[in-house]
Coordinates of C-alpha atoms in Angstrom, one line a residue:
Chain Q
M44 CA 41.1 -72.6 -2.9
S45 CA 39.0 -73.5 0.1
D46 CA 35.7 -75.3 -0.2
A47 CA 33.7 -72.2 0.6
A48 CA 35.6 -70.0 -1.8
Q49 CA 35.2 -72.6 -4.6
I50 CA 31.4 -72.8 -4.0
Q51 CA 31.2 -69.0 -3.9
A52 CA 33.0 -68.7 -7.2
I53 CA 30.8 -71.2 -9.0
V54 CA 27.6 -69.6 -7.6
K55 CA 28.8 -66.1 -8.4
D56 CA 29.6 -67.0 -12.0
F57 CA 26.2 -68.5 -12.4
V58 CA 24.4 -65.5 -10.9
L59 CA 26.4 -63.1 -13.1
A60 CA 25.9 -65.1 -16.3
E61 CA 22.2 -65.8 -15.8
F62 CA 20.8 -62.7 -14.0
L63 CA 23.4 -59.9 -14.3
E64 CA 24.6 -60.2 -17.8
G65 CA 27.3 -57.6 -18.5
E66 CA 27.8 -56.6 -14.9
D67 CA 31.3 -55.9 -13.6
P68 CA 32.0 -59.0 -11.4
S69 CA 33.6 -56.9 -8.7
E70 CA 30.2 -55.2 -8.1
L71 CA 28.7 -58.6 -6.9
K72 CA 30.0 -58.9 -3.4
D73 CA 29.6 -61.5 -0.7
D74 CA 26.9 -59.5 1.0
T75 CA 25.1 -58.0 -2.0
E76 CA 21.4 -58.5 -1.4
L77 CA 19.9 -60.5 -4.2
V78 CA 16.3 -61.2 -3.2
T79 CA 15.4 -58.0 -1.4
T80 CA 16.7 -55.9 -4.4
G81 CA 14.8 -57.9 -7.0
I82 CA 18.0 -59.3 -8.6
L83 CA 16.5 -62.7 -7.9
D84 CA 12.7 -62.9 -8.3
S85 CA 10.7 -66.1 -7.7
L86 CA 11.5 -67.5 -11.2
A87 CA 15.2 -66.7 -10.9
T88 CA 15.3 -68.3 -7.5
L89 CA 13.8 -71.4 -8.9
K90 CA 16.5 -71.5 -11.6
L91 CA 19.2 -70.9 -9.1
V92 CA 18.0 -73.7 -6.8
T93 CA 17.8 -76.1 -9.7
Y94 CA 21.3 -75.2 -10.7
I95 CA 22.7 -75.6 -7.2
E96 CA 21.0 -79.0 -6.8
E97 CA 22.5 -80.3 -10.0
Q98 CA 25.9 -78.7 -9.6
F99 CA 26.5 -79.6 -6.0
E100 CA 24.4 -82.7 -5.8
V101 CA 22.5 -81.4 -2.8
E102 CA 18.7 -81.2 -2.2
I103 CA 17.2 -77.8 -1.3
D104 CA 13.8 -78.0 0.5
A105 CA 11.0 -76.0 -0.9
D106 CA 10.9 -73.9 2.3
E107 CA 14.6 -73.1 2.0
A108 CA 14.2 -71.4 -1.4
D109 CA 13.6 -68.0 0.2
E110 CA 15.0 -64.7 1.2
T111 CA 16.4 -66.0 4.5
H112 CA 18.5 -68.7 2.9
L113 CA 19.4 -67.2 -0.5
N114 CA 19.6 -63.4 -0.1
T115 CA 23.4 -63.1 -0.4
L116 CA 26.2 -65.2 -1.9
A117 CA 27.4 -65.8 1.7
D118 CA 23.9 -67.1 2.6
I119 CA 23.9 -69.4 -0.4
V120 CA 27.4 -70.8 0.4
R121 CA 26.3 -71.5 4.0
L122 CA 23.2 -73.3 2.8
I123 CA 25.2 -75.5 0.4
Q124 CA 27.8 -76.3 3.0
S125 CA 25.2 -77.3 5.5
K126 CA 24.1 -79.9 3.0
R127 CA 27.4 -81.6 2.3
Chain G
M219 CA -30.7 -64.3 -3.9
T220 CA -31.9 -61.8 -1.2
S221 CA -29.0 -60.1 0.4
V222 CA -28.6 -60.1 4.2
A223 CA -27.2 -56.5 4.2
D224 CA -26.9 -53.3 2.2
D225 CA -23.4 -52.4 3.2
L226 CA -20.2 -54.4 3.7
H227 CA -20.1 -54.2 7.5
G228 CA -23.7 -55.3 7.5
Y229 CA -22.4 -58.7 6.4
L230 CA -20.3 -59.0 9.5
E231 CA -23.1 -57.8 11.8
A232 CA -25.6 -60.2 10.3
A233 CA -23.2 -63.1 10.8
A234 CA -22.4 -62.0 14.4
R235 CA -26.2 -62.1 15.1
A236 CA -26.9 -65.4 13.3
T237 CA -23.8 -67.4 14.3
P238 CA -21.9 -65.5 16.9
D239 CA -19.6 -68.4 17.8
A240 CA -18.7 -69.4 14.3
I241 CA -15.1 -68.7 13.4
A242 CA -14.9 -65.6 11.1
V243 CA -11.2 -65.5 10.6
E244 CA -8.0 -67.5 11.2
E245 CA -4.4 -66.8 10.7
A246 CA -1.7 -69.2 9.6
G247 CA -1.0 -70.3 13.1
D248 CA -3.6 -71.0 15.8
A249 CA -5.0 -67.4 16.1
K250 CA -8.7 -67.1 15.3
R251 CA -11.7 -65.0 16.1
S252 CA -15.4 -65.7 16.1
Y253 CA -17.9 -63.4 14.4
R254 CA -18.9 -62.0 17.8
E255 CA -15.3 -61.2 18.7
L256 CA -14.5 -59.7 15.3
D257 CA -17.7 -57.6 15.4
Q258 CA -16.9 -56.4 18.9
L259 CA -13.2 -55.6 18.2
S260 CA -14.2 -53.6 15.1
D261 CA -16.8 -51.7 17.2
R262 CA -13.9 -50.6 19.4
V263 CA -12.0 -49.4 16.3
R264 CA -15.1 -47.5 15.2
D265 CA -15.4 -45.8 18.7
R266 CA -11.8 -44.8 18.7
L267 CA -11.9 -43.4 15.2
V268 CA -15.0 -41.3 15.9
A269 CA -13.4 -40.0 19.1
T270 CA -10.5 -39.0 17.0
G271 CA -12.7 -37.0 14.7
V272 CA -13.3 -39.4 11.8
R273 CA -16.7 -38.7 10.2
P274 CA -18.8 -40.3 7.4
G275 CA -17.2 -39.5 4.1
D276 CA -13.6 -39.4 5.5
R277 CA -10.8 -41.7 4.5
V278 CA -8.7 -43.7 6.9
G279 CA -5.4 -45.3 5.9
L280 CA -3.6 -48.6 6.7
C281 CA 0.0 -49.6 6.4
L282 CA 0.0 -53.0 8.2
P283 CA 0.8 -56.6 7.3
K284 CA -2.3 -58.8 6.8
S285 CA -3.7 -60.1 10.1
I286 CA -6.8 -60.4 12.2
D287 CA -5.9 -56.9 13.5
T288 CA -6.0 -55.5 10.0
L289 CA -9.4 -57.1 9.2
A290 CA -10.9 -55.7 12.4
I291 CA -9.6 -52.2 11.4
L292 CA -11.2 -52.5 8.0
Y293 CA -14.6 -53.2 9.5
G294 CA -14.1 -50.5 12.1
I295 CA -13.4 -47.9 9.4
L296 CA -16.5 -49.0 7.5
K297 CA -18.6 -48.8 10.6
C298 CA -17.7 -45.0 10.9
G299 CA -19.0 -44.4 7.4
A300 CA -15.4 -43.8 6.2
A301 CA -13.6 -45.4 3.3
Y302 CA -10.4 -47.4 4.0
V303 CA -7.2 -46.9 2.0
P304 CA -4.9 -49.9 2.3
T305 CA -1.3 -49.5 1.3
D306 CA 1.5 -51.9 0.7
A307 CA 3.6 -52.3 3.9
T308 CA 6.3 -54.2 2.0
A309 CA 6.8 -51.4 -0.7
P310 CA 8.9 -48.3 -0.1
M311 CA 7.2 -46.0 2.5
A312 CA 7.5 -43.1 0.0
R313 CA 4.7 -44.7 -2.0
A314 CA 2.5 -45.3 1.0
G315 CA 3.1 -41.8 2.3
L316 CA 2.2 -40.3 -1.1
I317 CA -1.0 -42.3 -1.3
L318 CA -2.2 -41.4 2.2
A319 CA -1.4 -37.8 1.7
D320 CA -3.0 -37.8 -1.8
C321 CA -6.4 -38.8 -0.5
G322 CA -6.2 -36.8 2.7
V323 CA -6.7 -39.5 5.2
R324 CA -8.2 -38.3 8.6
A325 CA -6.2 -41.0 10.4
A326 CA -4.1 -44.1 9.7
F327 CA -3.0 -47.3 11.3
V328 CA 0.6 -48.3 10.9
E329 CA 2.9 -51.0 12.2
T330 CA 5.2 -49.4 14.8
S331 CA 8.4 -50.4 12.9
L332 CA 7.2 -48.4 9.8
H333 CA 5.8 -45.4 11.7
D334 CA 8.7 -43.0 11.6
E335 CA 9.4 -43.4 7.9
L336 CA 5.8 -43.3 6.9
A337 CA 5.2 -40.2 9.0
R338 CA 8.2 -38.5 7.4
H339 CA 7.0 -39.2 3.9
M340 CA 3.4 -38.2 4.7
H341 CA 4.7 -34.8 6.1
E342 CA 6.8 -34.3 3.0
Q343 CA 3.6 -34.7 0.9
G344 CA 1.7 -32.4 3.2
G345 CA -0.2 -35.0 5.2
D346 CA -0.7 -34.5 8.9
A347 CA -3.2 -37.1 10.0
P348 CA -2.7 -38.9 13.4
L349 CA -1.1 -42.3 13.1
F350 CA -2.1 -45.1 15.4
R351 CA 0.8 -47.5 16.0
I352 CA 0.3 -51.2 16.2
D353 CA 3.2 -53.3 17.6
T354 CA 3.5 -56.7 15.9
P355 CA 0.0 -57.1 14.5
G356 CA -1.3 -60.7 14.9
G357 CA -4.3 -62.5 16.3
G358 CA -5.9 -59.1 17.0
L359 CA -3.7 -58.8 20.1
G360 CA -1.6 -55.9 18.7
L361 CA -4.7 -53.9 18.0
E362 CA -6.1 -54.7 21.4
R363 CA -3.0 -53.4 23.1
T364 CA -3.1 -50.1 21.1
L365 CA -6.8 -49.6 21.9
G366 CA -6.3 -50.5 25.5
E367 CA -3.5 -47.9 25.9
L368 CA -5.6 -45.3 24.2
D369 CA -8.7 -46.2 26.3
G370 CA -6.5 -46.0 29.5
A371 CA -5.6 -42.4 28.7
S372 CA -9.0 -41.4 27.6
P373 CA -11.9 -43.9 27.0
A374 CA -13.7 -43.6 23.6
P375 CA -17.5 -43.3 24.1
V376 CA -19.6 -46.0 22.4
V377 CA -21.2 -44.6 19.2
P378 CA -23.7 -46.1 16.8
T379 CA -22.6 -47.7 13.5
H380 CA -23.1 -45.6 10.5
R381 CA -25.3 -47.2 7.8
A382 CA -23.8 -46.5 4.4
A383 CA -25.8 -45.3 1.4
P384 CA -25.2 -47.4 -1.7
D385 CA -22.9 -44.8 -3.4
D386 CA -20.9 -44.0 -0.3
L387 CA -17.2 -44.9 -0.7
A388 CA -16.1 -48.1 1.0
Y389 CA -12.5 -48.2 -0.1
I390 CA -9.9 -46.6 -2.4
L391 CA -7.5 -48.9 -4.0
Y392 CA -4.4 -47.3 -5.6
T393 CA -3.0 -48.8 -8.8
S394 CA 0.0 -48.0 -10.9
G395 CA -0.3 -44.7 -12.7
S396 CA 1.5 -44.0 -16.0
T397 CA 2.6 -40.5 -15.0
G398 CA 4.6 -41.9 -12.1
R399 CA 2.0 -41.3 -9.4
P400 CA -0.3 -44.1 -8.4
K401 CA -4.0 -43.3 -8.9
G402 CA -6.9 -44.1 -6.4
V403 CA -9.8 -46.1 -7.7
M404 CA -12.9 -45.2 -5.7
L405 CA -15.3 -48.0 -5.0
S406 CA -18.6 -47.8 -3.2
H407 CA -20.5 -50.1 -0.9
A408 CA -22.9 -50.9 -3.8
N409 CA -20.0 -51.7 -6.1
A410 CA -18.7 -54.2 -3.5
T411 CA -22.0 -55.8 -2.4
H412 CA -23.2 -56.3 -6.0
F413 CA -19.9 -58.1 -6.6
V414 CA -20.2 -60.2 -3.5
E415 CA -23.7 -61.2 -4.5
W416 CA -22.4 -62.3 -7.9
C417 CA -19.7 -64.4 -6.2
S418 CA -22.4 -66.0 -4.0
D419 CA -24.3 -67.1 -7.2
L420 CA -21.1 -68.6 -8.6
L421 CA -19.7 -70.3 -5.5
E422 CA -22.9 -71.1 -3.5
P423 CA -20.9 -70.8 -0.2
T424 CA -22.1 -72.4 3.0
P425 CA -21.0 -71.7 6.6
A426 CA -18.6 -74.7 6.3
D427 CA -16.6 -73.0 3.5
R428 CA -13.0 -71.9 4.2
F429 CA -11.8 -69.1 1.9
S430 CA -8.2 -68.3 1.2
S431 CA -7.0 -64.7 1.7
H432 CA -3.9 -64.8 -0.5
A433 CA -3.9 -61.4 -2.1
P434 CA -2.8 -58.3 -0.1
F435 CA -5.6 -56.1 1.1
H436 CA -4.6 -53.3 -1.3
F437 CA -5.5 -55.6 -4.2
D438 CA -9.1 -56.0 -5.5
L439 CA -8.9 -59.8 -5.2
S440 CA -9.2 -59.2 -1.4
I441 CA -12.8 -58.1 -1.8
L442 CA -13.9 -61.6 -2.7
D443 CA -11.7 -63.2 -0.1
L444 CA -12.9 -61.0 2.8
Y445 CA -16.5 -60.2 2.3
T446 CA -17.9 -63.3 0.5
P447 CA -17.3 -65.5 3.6
A448 CA -18.7 -62.9 5.9
R449 CA -21.9 -62.8 3.7
H450 CA -22.4 -66.5 4.4
G451 CA -21.0 -66.9 7.9
A452 CA -18.0 -68.8 6.5
C453 CA -14.4 -68.5 7.5
V454 CA -11.5 -66.7 5.9
V455 CA -7.9 -67.9 6.4
I456 CA -5.3 -65.2 6.1
V457 CA -2.2 -66.3 4.3
P458 CA 0.8 -64.3 5.4
E459 CA 2.6 -62.4 2.6
D460 CA 5.9 -64.4 3.0
V461 CA 4.2 -67.8 3.1
G462 CA 2.1 -66.7 0.1
K463 CA 5.2 -66.5 -2.1
E464 CA 6.8 -69.8 -1.1
P465 CA 5.3 -72.9 -2.7
G466 CA 6.5 -75.3 0.0
P467 CA 5.0 -73.7 3.1
L468 CA 2.0 -72.5 1.1
A469 CA 1.1 -76.0 0.0
E470 CA 1.4 -77.2 3.6
L471 CA -0.9 -74.4 4.8
I472 CA -3.6 -75.1 2.2
A473 CA -3.8 -78.7 3.2
R474 CA -3.6 -78.1 7.0
K475 CA -6.2 -75.4 6.9
A476 CA -8.5 -77.6 4.7
L477 CA -9.3 -74.6 2.4
T478 CA -12.3 -75.0 0.2
I479 CA -12.1 -71.9 -2.0
W480 CA -8.8 -70.7 -3.4
Y481 CA -8.3 -67.4 -5.2
S482 CA -5.0 -65.9 -6.4
A483 CA -3.0 -64.8 -9.4
P484 CA -2.0 -67.7 -11.6
S485 CA 1.8 -67.3 -11.1
I486 CA 1.7 -68.7 -7.5
L487 CA -0.5 -71.6 -8.7
G488 CA 2.1 -72.4 -11.4
L489 CA 4.8 -72.4 -8.7
L490 CA 2.6 -74.7 -6.5
A491 CA 2.2 -77.2 -9.3
R492 CA 6.0 -77.2 -10.0
Q493 CA 7.4 -77.0 -6.5
G494 CA 4.6 -77.6 -4.0
E495 CA 4.8 -81.4 -3.9
L496 CA 1.0 -81.4 -4.1
D497 CA 0.9 -85.1 -4.5
R498 CA 2.2 -85.5 -0.9
R499 CA -0.9 -84.1 0.9
D500 CA -4.7 -84.3 0.9
Y501 CA -6.5 -81.5 -0.8
A502 CA -9.9 -83.2 -0.9
S503 CA -11.7 -80.2 0.7
L504 CA -10.9 -77.8 -2.2
R505 CA -14.1 -77.0 -4.1
F506 CA -13.0 -74.1 -6.3
V507 CA -9.7 -72.7 -7.6
L508 CA -10.2 -69.2 -8.9
F509 CA -7.6 -67.2 -10.6
A510 CA -7.3 -63.7 -12.0
G511 CA -4.9 -60.9 -12.8
E512 CA -3.0 -62.4 -15.8
V513 CA -3.0 -65.1 -18.4
F514 CA -2.5 -68.6 -16.9
P515 CA -0.1 -70.5 -19.2
V516 CA -1.9 -73.6 -20.3
V517 CA 1.1 -75.9 -19.6
Q518 CA 1.0 -74.8 -15.9
L519 CA -2.8 -75.0 -15.7
R520 CA -2.7 -78.5 -17.1
S521 CA -0.1 -79.7 -14.6
L522 CA -2.0 -78.1 -11.7
K523 CA -5.3 -79.8 -12.7
A524 CA -3.5 -83.2 -12.9
L525 CA -2.4 -82.7 -9.2
W526 CA -5.7 -81.2 -7.9
Q527 CA -8.4 -83.1 -9.7
G528 CA -11.3 -82.3 -7.4
P529 CA -12.1 -78.6 -7.6
R530 CA -13.8 -76.5 -10.3
Y531 CA -11.4 -74.0 -12.0
V532 CA -12.7 -70.6 -13.0
N533 CA -10.7 -67.9 -14.8
L534 CA -11.9 -64.5 -13.5
Y535 CA -11.2 -61.2 -15.4
G536 CA -11.6 -57.6 -14.5
P537 CA -9.6 -54.4 -13.7
T538 CA -9.7 -52.8 -10.3
E539 CA -12.1 -50.3 -11.7
T540 CA -14.9 -52.9 -12.2
N541 CA -13.6 -55.8 -10.1
V542 CA -14.5 -59.1 -11.8
C543 CA -16.6 -58.5 -14.9
T544 CA -16.2 -61.7 -16.9
A545 CA -15.7 -65.4 -15.9
H546 CA -14.8 -68.6 -17.7
E547 CA -15.0 -72.1 -16.2
I548 CA -12.2 -74.3 -17.4
P549 CA -13.5 -77.6 -18.8
E550 CA -12.8 -80.8 -16.9
T551 CA -10.1 -81.9 -19.4
V552 CA -7.4 -79.7 -20.8
P553 CA -6.4 -81.3 -24.1
E554 CA -2.8 -82.4 -24.3
D555 CA -2.2 -80.4 -27.5
R556 CA -3.8 -77.2 -26.3
T557 CA -1.4 -74.3 -26.0
T558 CA -3.6 -71.2 -26.5
P559 CA -4.8 -69.7 -23.2
Y560 CA -8.4 -70.1 -22.2
P561 CA -10.9 -67.2 -22.9
I562 CA -11.8 -64.7 -20.2
G563 CA -15.4 -65.8 -20.7
R564 CA -18.8 -64.2 -20.6
V565 CA -19.7 -60.9 -19.1
C566 CA -21.2 -61.4 -15.5
H567 CA -25.0 -61.5 -15.5
H568 CA -25.4 -58.3 -13.6
L569 CA -23.2 -56.3 -15.9
E570 CA -23.2 -55.3 -19.5
G571 CA -20.3 -55.4 -21.9
R572 CA -19.8 -53.7 -25.3
I573 CA -16.8 -54.0 -27.6
V574 CA -15.9 -50.8 -29.4
D575 CA -13.5 -49.3 -32.0
P576 CA -11.3 -46.3 -31.1
A577 CA -14.2 -44.0 -32.0
G578 CA -16.4 -45.7 -29.5
T579 CA -18.6 -47.5 -32.1
P580 CA -19.5 -51.1 -31.4
V581 CA -17.5 -53.5 -33.7
A582 CA -19.0 -56.4 -35.7
R583 CA -19.2 -59.7 -33.8
G584 CA -15.8 -61.5 -34.0
E585 CA -13.8 -58.3 -34.6
E586 CA -11.2 -56.9 -32.2
G587 CA -12.2 -54.0 -30.1
E588 CA -11.9 -52.5 -26.6
L589 CA -14.0 -54.0 -23.9
C590 CA -16.2 -51.5 -22.0
I591 CA -18.3 -52.4 -19.0
A592 CA -21.4 -50.8 -17.5
G593 CA -23.3 -51.8 -14.4
P594 CA -23.3 -51.7 -10.6
N595 CA -19.6 -52.9 -10.2
V596 CA -18.2 -49.9 -12.0
M597 CA -16.1 -47.5 -9.9
Q598 CA -17.1 -44.0 -9.0
G599 CA -14.0 -42.5 -10.5
Y600 CA -10.3 -41.8 -9.7
W601 CA -9.7 -39.8 -6.5
N602 CA -9.1 -36.2 -7.2
L603 CA -8.5 -36.8 -10.9
P604 CA -11.7 -35.6 -12.7
E605 CA -10.0 -35.5 -16.1
R606 CA -8.6 -39.0 -15.8
T607 CA -12.0 -40.2 -14.7
A608 CA -13.8 -38.6 -17.6
A609 CA -11.2 -40.1 -20.0
G610 CA -11.8 -43.5 -18.4
F611 CA -15.4 -43.6 -19.5
L612 CA -17.4 -43.9 -22.7
V613 CA -20.8 -42.1 -22.2
T614 CA -23.5 -43.4 -24.6
E615 CA -26.4 -41.3 -25.8
D616 CA -28.7 -42.8 -23.2
G617 CA -26.4 -41.3 -20.6
R618 CA -24.9 -44.6 -19.5
R619 CA -21.3 -44.7 -18.3
W620 CA -19.2 -47.5 -19.7
Y621 CA -15.7 -48.0 -18.2
R622 CA -13.1 -48.4 -20.9
T623 CA -11.0 -51.4 -19.7
G624 CA -8.1 -50.7 -22.2
D625 CA -8.2 -54.4 -22.9
I626 CA -8.7 -55.5 -26.5
V627 CA -10.9 -58.6 -26.9
T628 CA -12.9 -60.6 -29.4
E629 CA -16.3 -62.1 -28.9
D630 CA -17.5 -65.4 -30.3
D631 CA -21.0 -66.4 -31.3
D632 CA -21.8 -67.6 -27.8
G633 CA -20.8 -64.4 -26.2
V634 CA -17.5 -65.8 -24.9
L635 CA -14.7 -63.2 -24.8
T636 CA -11.0 -63.8 -25.6
Y637 CA -8.3 -61.5 -24.5
V638 CA -6.1 -60.1 -27.3
G639 CA -3.9 -57.5 -25.7
R640 CA -3.7 -53.9 -24.3
R641 CA -4.6 -50.6 -25.9
D642 CA -1.9 -48.8 -23.9
R643 CA 1.3 -49.5 -21.9
M644 CA -0.2 -51.3 -18.9
I645 CA 1.0 -54.8 -18.2
K646 CA 0.1 -57.5 -15.7
K647 CA 3.1 -59.3 -14.2
R648 CA 2.5 -62.0 -11.6
G649 CA -1.0 -60.5 -11.1
Y650 CA 0.4 -57.0 -10.4
R651 CA -0.8 -54.2 -12.6
I652 CA 2.1 -52.1 -13.8
E653 CA 2.2 -49.0 -15.9
L654 CA 5.5 -49.2 -17.8
G655 CA 5.5 -45.4 -17.7
E656 CA 5.7 -45.4 -13.9
I657 CA 9.0 -47.4 -14.1
E658 CA 10.4 -45.0 -16.7
S659 CA 9.5 -42.1 -14.4
C660 CA 11.5 -43.7 -11.7
L661 CA 14.5 -44.4 -13.9
Y662 CA 14.5 -40.8 -15.0
T663 CA 15.1 -39.7 -11.4
H664 CA 18.5 -41.5 -11.6
P665 CA 21.3 -38.9 -11.8
E666 CA 23.2 -40.7 -14.6
V667 CA 20.2 -41.5 -16.8
V668 CA 19.3 -39.3 -19.7
E669 CA 16.9 -41.6 -21.6
A670 CA 14.8 -44.5 -20.3
A671 CA 12.2 -46.7 -21.9
T672 CA 10.7 -50.0 -20.7
V673 CA 9.2 -52.8 -22.7
A674 CA 7.5 -56.1 -21.6
I675 CA 8.8 -59.3 -23.3
E676 CA 7.9 -62.9 -22.8
D677 CA 10.4 -65.6 -21.9
D678 CA 10.2 -69.2 -23.3
E679 CA 7.6 -70.3 -20.8
G680 CA 5.2 -67.4 -21.4
N681 CA 6.4 -65.4 -18.3
L682 CA 6.4 -61.7 -18.7
R683 CA 9.7 -59.8 -18.1
V684 CA 10.3 -56.1 -18.0
R685 CA 13.3 -54.9 -19.9
A686 CA 14.6 -51.4 -19.4
H687 CA 16.6 -49.6 -22.1
L688 CA 18.8 -46.7 -20.9
A689 CA 21.1 -44.1 -22.3
T690 CA 23.5 -42.6 -19.7
K691 CA 25.2 -39.2 -19.4
D692 CA 28.7 -40.5 -20.3
G693 CA 27.2 -43.1 -22.7
G694 CA 28.5 -46.0 -20.6
R695 CA 27.0 -48.8 -18.6
L696 CA 25.8 -48.6 -15.0
S697 CA 26.2 -51.3 -12.4
L698 CA 23.1 -53.6 -12.7
I699 CA 23.2 -54.3 -9.0
A700 CA 23.3 -50.6 -8.2
L701 CA 20.4 -49.9 -10.7
K702 CA 18.3 -52.7 -9.2
R703 CA 18.9 -51.4 -5.7
F704 CA 18.0 -47.9 -6.9
C705 CA 14.7 -49.1 -8.3
A706 CA 14.0 -51.4 -5.3
E707 CA 14.3 -48.3 -3.0
R708 CA 11.6 -46.4 -4.9
L709 CA 9.3 -49.0 -6.5
P710 CA 7.6 -52.2 -5.3
L711 CA 9.8 -55.2 -6.1
Y712 CA 7.5 -56.5 -8.8
M713 CA 8.1 -53.2 -10.7
V714 CA 11.9 -53.5 -10.7
P715 CA 13.0 -54.2 -14.3
D716 CA 14.3 -57.8 -14.8
L717 CA 16.8 -56.9 -17.6
F718 CA 18.7 -53.8 -18.6
R719 CA 20.2 -52.7 -21.9
F720 CA 22.4 -49.7 -22.5
H721 CA 22.4 -47.5 -25.6
A722 CA 24.3 -44.4 -26.8
S723 CA 20.9 -43.1 -27.4
L724 CA 17.5 -44.8 -27.8
P725 CA 16.1 -45.5 -31.3
K726 CA 13.5 -43.0 -32.4
T727 CA 10.6 -43.0 -34.8
S728 CA 10.2 -40.5 -37.6
T729 CA 8.3 -38.2 -35.2
D730 CA 11.3 -38.4 -32.8
K731 CA 9.5 -40.5 -30.2
V732 CA 11.1 -43.5 -28.6
D733 CA 10.7 -46.4 -31.1
Y734 CA 9.2 -49.1 -28.8
Q735 CA 8.7 -51.5 -31.6
A736 CA 12.4 -51.4 -32.4
L737 CA 13.2 -52.0 -28.7
L738 CA 10.8 -54.9 -28.6
R739 CA 12.5 -56.5 -31.6
E740 CA 15.9 -56.6 -29.8
P741 CA 16.9 -60.2 -29.1
D742 CA 17.1 -61.4 -25.5

């Protein structure tokens, strides 16, 4: 598995378990909008950022915890990769 | 305190005469306008609206992001003697279209990118008012371009400013309605000016003060933000809606702009304390931190006070129908072991409160009852809803109208009120007022849904979550992602349920109504 695919899988599992309990995993696609559909609100975003920081040992700046950087799984993977 | 004006736009005109070069408004960047400039720009809006046929007593709508342009338009509308109707430019346009058609606006201002969709929804609802397009509002420049183009085609003659009578409507603010349709709260110039005078007594502003404008203009918090500084020739700093949600950039803006008076819902203050790195910058200019709209969890309040030690903290309470009607100053030290939220405080000195039982009879001191408010802040009624308006008031034998807040409170021996809960199914989430019934109405429009009920639950940290319980046609589950998207296309994001549960059919009470108590008892 490539680095990106591995990151994607870990983040996807977390989002499904924390915020989309019971969802069919195939519904959560790479480009599913998370922030602009309300799947991630500000508290959920905070949780996700904390998880990413611990899991991947990266630091997310406060001004990156937003719609531009975290709206889709693809965005999140890009953000994490840019830190490593 | 003697007031400088009898109507809201009189504050702007008085400041423009007294201190024409003082800065009235700033945006997050460098854009700013003096009192003279803001006054003149709003005169041009007035002239254009009158040339379009707007007359005293009319309504004029807005669907624009917060900006200097938008503020100038608010004043221009007031100067015509019309009432402004702000709508949420970030919510689905179906909602804005419904609101503007409902109150029969004579004209509206809309950001160009939203124009076509808003126009379509207004027409569907039977609205046909002319819409003025503003390209990229900001700094007042977008508005000036629009006015310039219109003047180029046909100049608008200069007309006098209309002086409002105390009971003339100044604005209509739409709030969530339990039947699925938002309802318009009608507020007059006297409602607003009496409130601004009360704010003046509390804050004792000077021309050196710099107020935050964090809340959107369709929120009643904006009345304090926009008109209290104008009343004193002070400055308001407009916080863009995206920056307002992000603790990092917001913390930077509060320090850079040297704000002196902050006002918002508690939730963003909680995020600032946790994520804003407030110890990294200088916030010495802050004099007041005001919050309203929901309960501030004590844990978060304590950590904020530890980071911002200078300002005074005041908990303000009041529904849109009365604006702020009680206030409670937080003591200097929040004890380490305190977990119960602070009271909502005493009734403001220019208002009267009474706590009643379901029959409308005052309860004994210390007992729970519904808070009712009388006095000059209290709304005129709901737009076009005489029955809802009548049901919203308790009329006493002396003929006084008391607004029934729907909030259950207790009063201690010193007249300090403590919030206990709601009488009905309205909740406050992140400062937003939500009728759970409105979310249910939306869920019922989903083709697969046969039963829908929503409840509000608290998570471990005291944050409110909305949980939707659904029964579907085939008895199965629906994709949560698809459901969230469905709701987000029809409701503002803050109304989209956080959690969903699926049932073969919803639990019922003995009278065959949805058993909300049973739903509330379901574990997370």
